[in-house]
Short mmCIF file of C-alpha atoms in Angstrom, two decimals:
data_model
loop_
_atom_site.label_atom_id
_atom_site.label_comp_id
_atom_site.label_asym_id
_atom_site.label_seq_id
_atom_site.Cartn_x
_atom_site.Cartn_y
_atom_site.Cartn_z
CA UNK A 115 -6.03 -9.04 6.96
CA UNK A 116 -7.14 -9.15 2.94
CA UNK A 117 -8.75 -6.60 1.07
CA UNK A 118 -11.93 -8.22 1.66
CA UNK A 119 -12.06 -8.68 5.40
CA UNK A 120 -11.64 -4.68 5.31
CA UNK A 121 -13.66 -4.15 2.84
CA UNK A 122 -16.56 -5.65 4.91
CA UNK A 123 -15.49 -5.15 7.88
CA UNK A 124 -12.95 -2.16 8.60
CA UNK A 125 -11.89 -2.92 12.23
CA UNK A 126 -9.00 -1.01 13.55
CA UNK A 127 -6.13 -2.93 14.32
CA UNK A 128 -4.29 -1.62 17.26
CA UNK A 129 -0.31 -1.87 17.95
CA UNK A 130 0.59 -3.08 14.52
CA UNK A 131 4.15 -1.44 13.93
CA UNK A 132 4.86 -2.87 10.33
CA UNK A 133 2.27 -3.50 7.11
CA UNK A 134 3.56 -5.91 4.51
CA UNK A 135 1.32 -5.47 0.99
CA UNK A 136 1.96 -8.39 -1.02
CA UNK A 137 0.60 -6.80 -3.86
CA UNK A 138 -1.30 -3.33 -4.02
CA UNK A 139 -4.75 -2.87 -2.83
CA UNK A 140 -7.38 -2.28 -6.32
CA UNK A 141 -9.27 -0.13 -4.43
CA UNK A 142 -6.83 2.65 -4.28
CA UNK A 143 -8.64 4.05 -0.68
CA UNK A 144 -7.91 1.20 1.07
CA UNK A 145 -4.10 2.39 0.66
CA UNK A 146 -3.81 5.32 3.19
CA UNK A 147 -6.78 3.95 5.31
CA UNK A 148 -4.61 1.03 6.15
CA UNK A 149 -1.12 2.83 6.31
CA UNK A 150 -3.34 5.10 8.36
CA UNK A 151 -3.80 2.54 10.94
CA UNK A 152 -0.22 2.35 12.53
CA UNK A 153 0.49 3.85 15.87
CA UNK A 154 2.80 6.31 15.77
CA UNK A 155 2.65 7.48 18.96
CA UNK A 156 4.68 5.20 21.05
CA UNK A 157 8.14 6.17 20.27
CA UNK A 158 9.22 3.15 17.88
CA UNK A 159 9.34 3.65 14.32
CA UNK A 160 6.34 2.33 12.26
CA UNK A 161 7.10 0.61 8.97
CA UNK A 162 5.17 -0.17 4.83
CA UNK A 163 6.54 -2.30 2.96
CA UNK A 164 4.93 -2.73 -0.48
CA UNK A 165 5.82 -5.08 -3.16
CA UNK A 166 4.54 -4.54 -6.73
CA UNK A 167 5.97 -5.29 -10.02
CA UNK A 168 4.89 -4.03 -13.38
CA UNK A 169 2.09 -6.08 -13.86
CA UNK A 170 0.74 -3.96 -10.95
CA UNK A 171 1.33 -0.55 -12.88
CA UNK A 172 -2.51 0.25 -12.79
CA UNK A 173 -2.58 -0.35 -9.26
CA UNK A 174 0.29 2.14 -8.29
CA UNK A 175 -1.02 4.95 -10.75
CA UNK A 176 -4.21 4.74 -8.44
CA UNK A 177 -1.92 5.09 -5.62
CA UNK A 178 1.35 7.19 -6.48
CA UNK A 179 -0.07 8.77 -9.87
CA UNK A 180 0.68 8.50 -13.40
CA UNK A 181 3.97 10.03 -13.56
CA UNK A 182 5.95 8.57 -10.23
CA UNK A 183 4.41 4.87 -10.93
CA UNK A 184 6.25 5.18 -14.67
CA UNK A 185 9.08 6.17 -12.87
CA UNK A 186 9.00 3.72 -10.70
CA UNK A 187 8.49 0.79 -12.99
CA UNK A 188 10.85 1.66 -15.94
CA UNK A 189 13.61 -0.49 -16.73
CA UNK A 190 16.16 0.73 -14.92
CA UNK A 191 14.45 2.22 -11.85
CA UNK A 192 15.44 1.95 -8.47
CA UNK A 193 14.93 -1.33 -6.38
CA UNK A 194 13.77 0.88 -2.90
CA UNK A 195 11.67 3.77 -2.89
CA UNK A 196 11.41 6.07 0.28
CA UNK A 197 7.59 8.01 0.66
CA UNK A 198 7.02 10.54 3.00
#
């Protein structure tokens, strides 16, 4: 699903366990509206994976904020980042 197809269309996908972002949504909504759409409810463990790089910056502020996106994209920064 792109960021267009929900844009226009914002179906609810059901039983999808794992999201894969290939790069971060510009609309910064579209974020938890999507990671809102796992099931949680059946017992397995529900997966985001997110892949950004610093060219992306902008896009994670939106998301995470000013201060945990320059944390997260300084030079020697962590690889994995855990968000609860």
């Amino acid at each position: 699903v792109s960021e267009r197809f929900h844009f226009y269309f914002r179906y609810r996908l059901r039983g999808a366990k794992m999201i894969l972002f290939y790069s971060l949504p510009e609309n910064d909504h579209f974020y938890p509206e999507i990671v809102n759409m796992l099931e949680t409810g059946s017992g397995s463990p529900c997966t985001v994976l997110s892949l950004y790089d610093n060219y992306d910056l902008f896009a994670l502020e939106r998301i995470v904020g000013e201060k945990r996106a320059a944390l997260m994209t300084k030079k020697n920064a962590k690889s994995v980042y855990l968000m609860y």
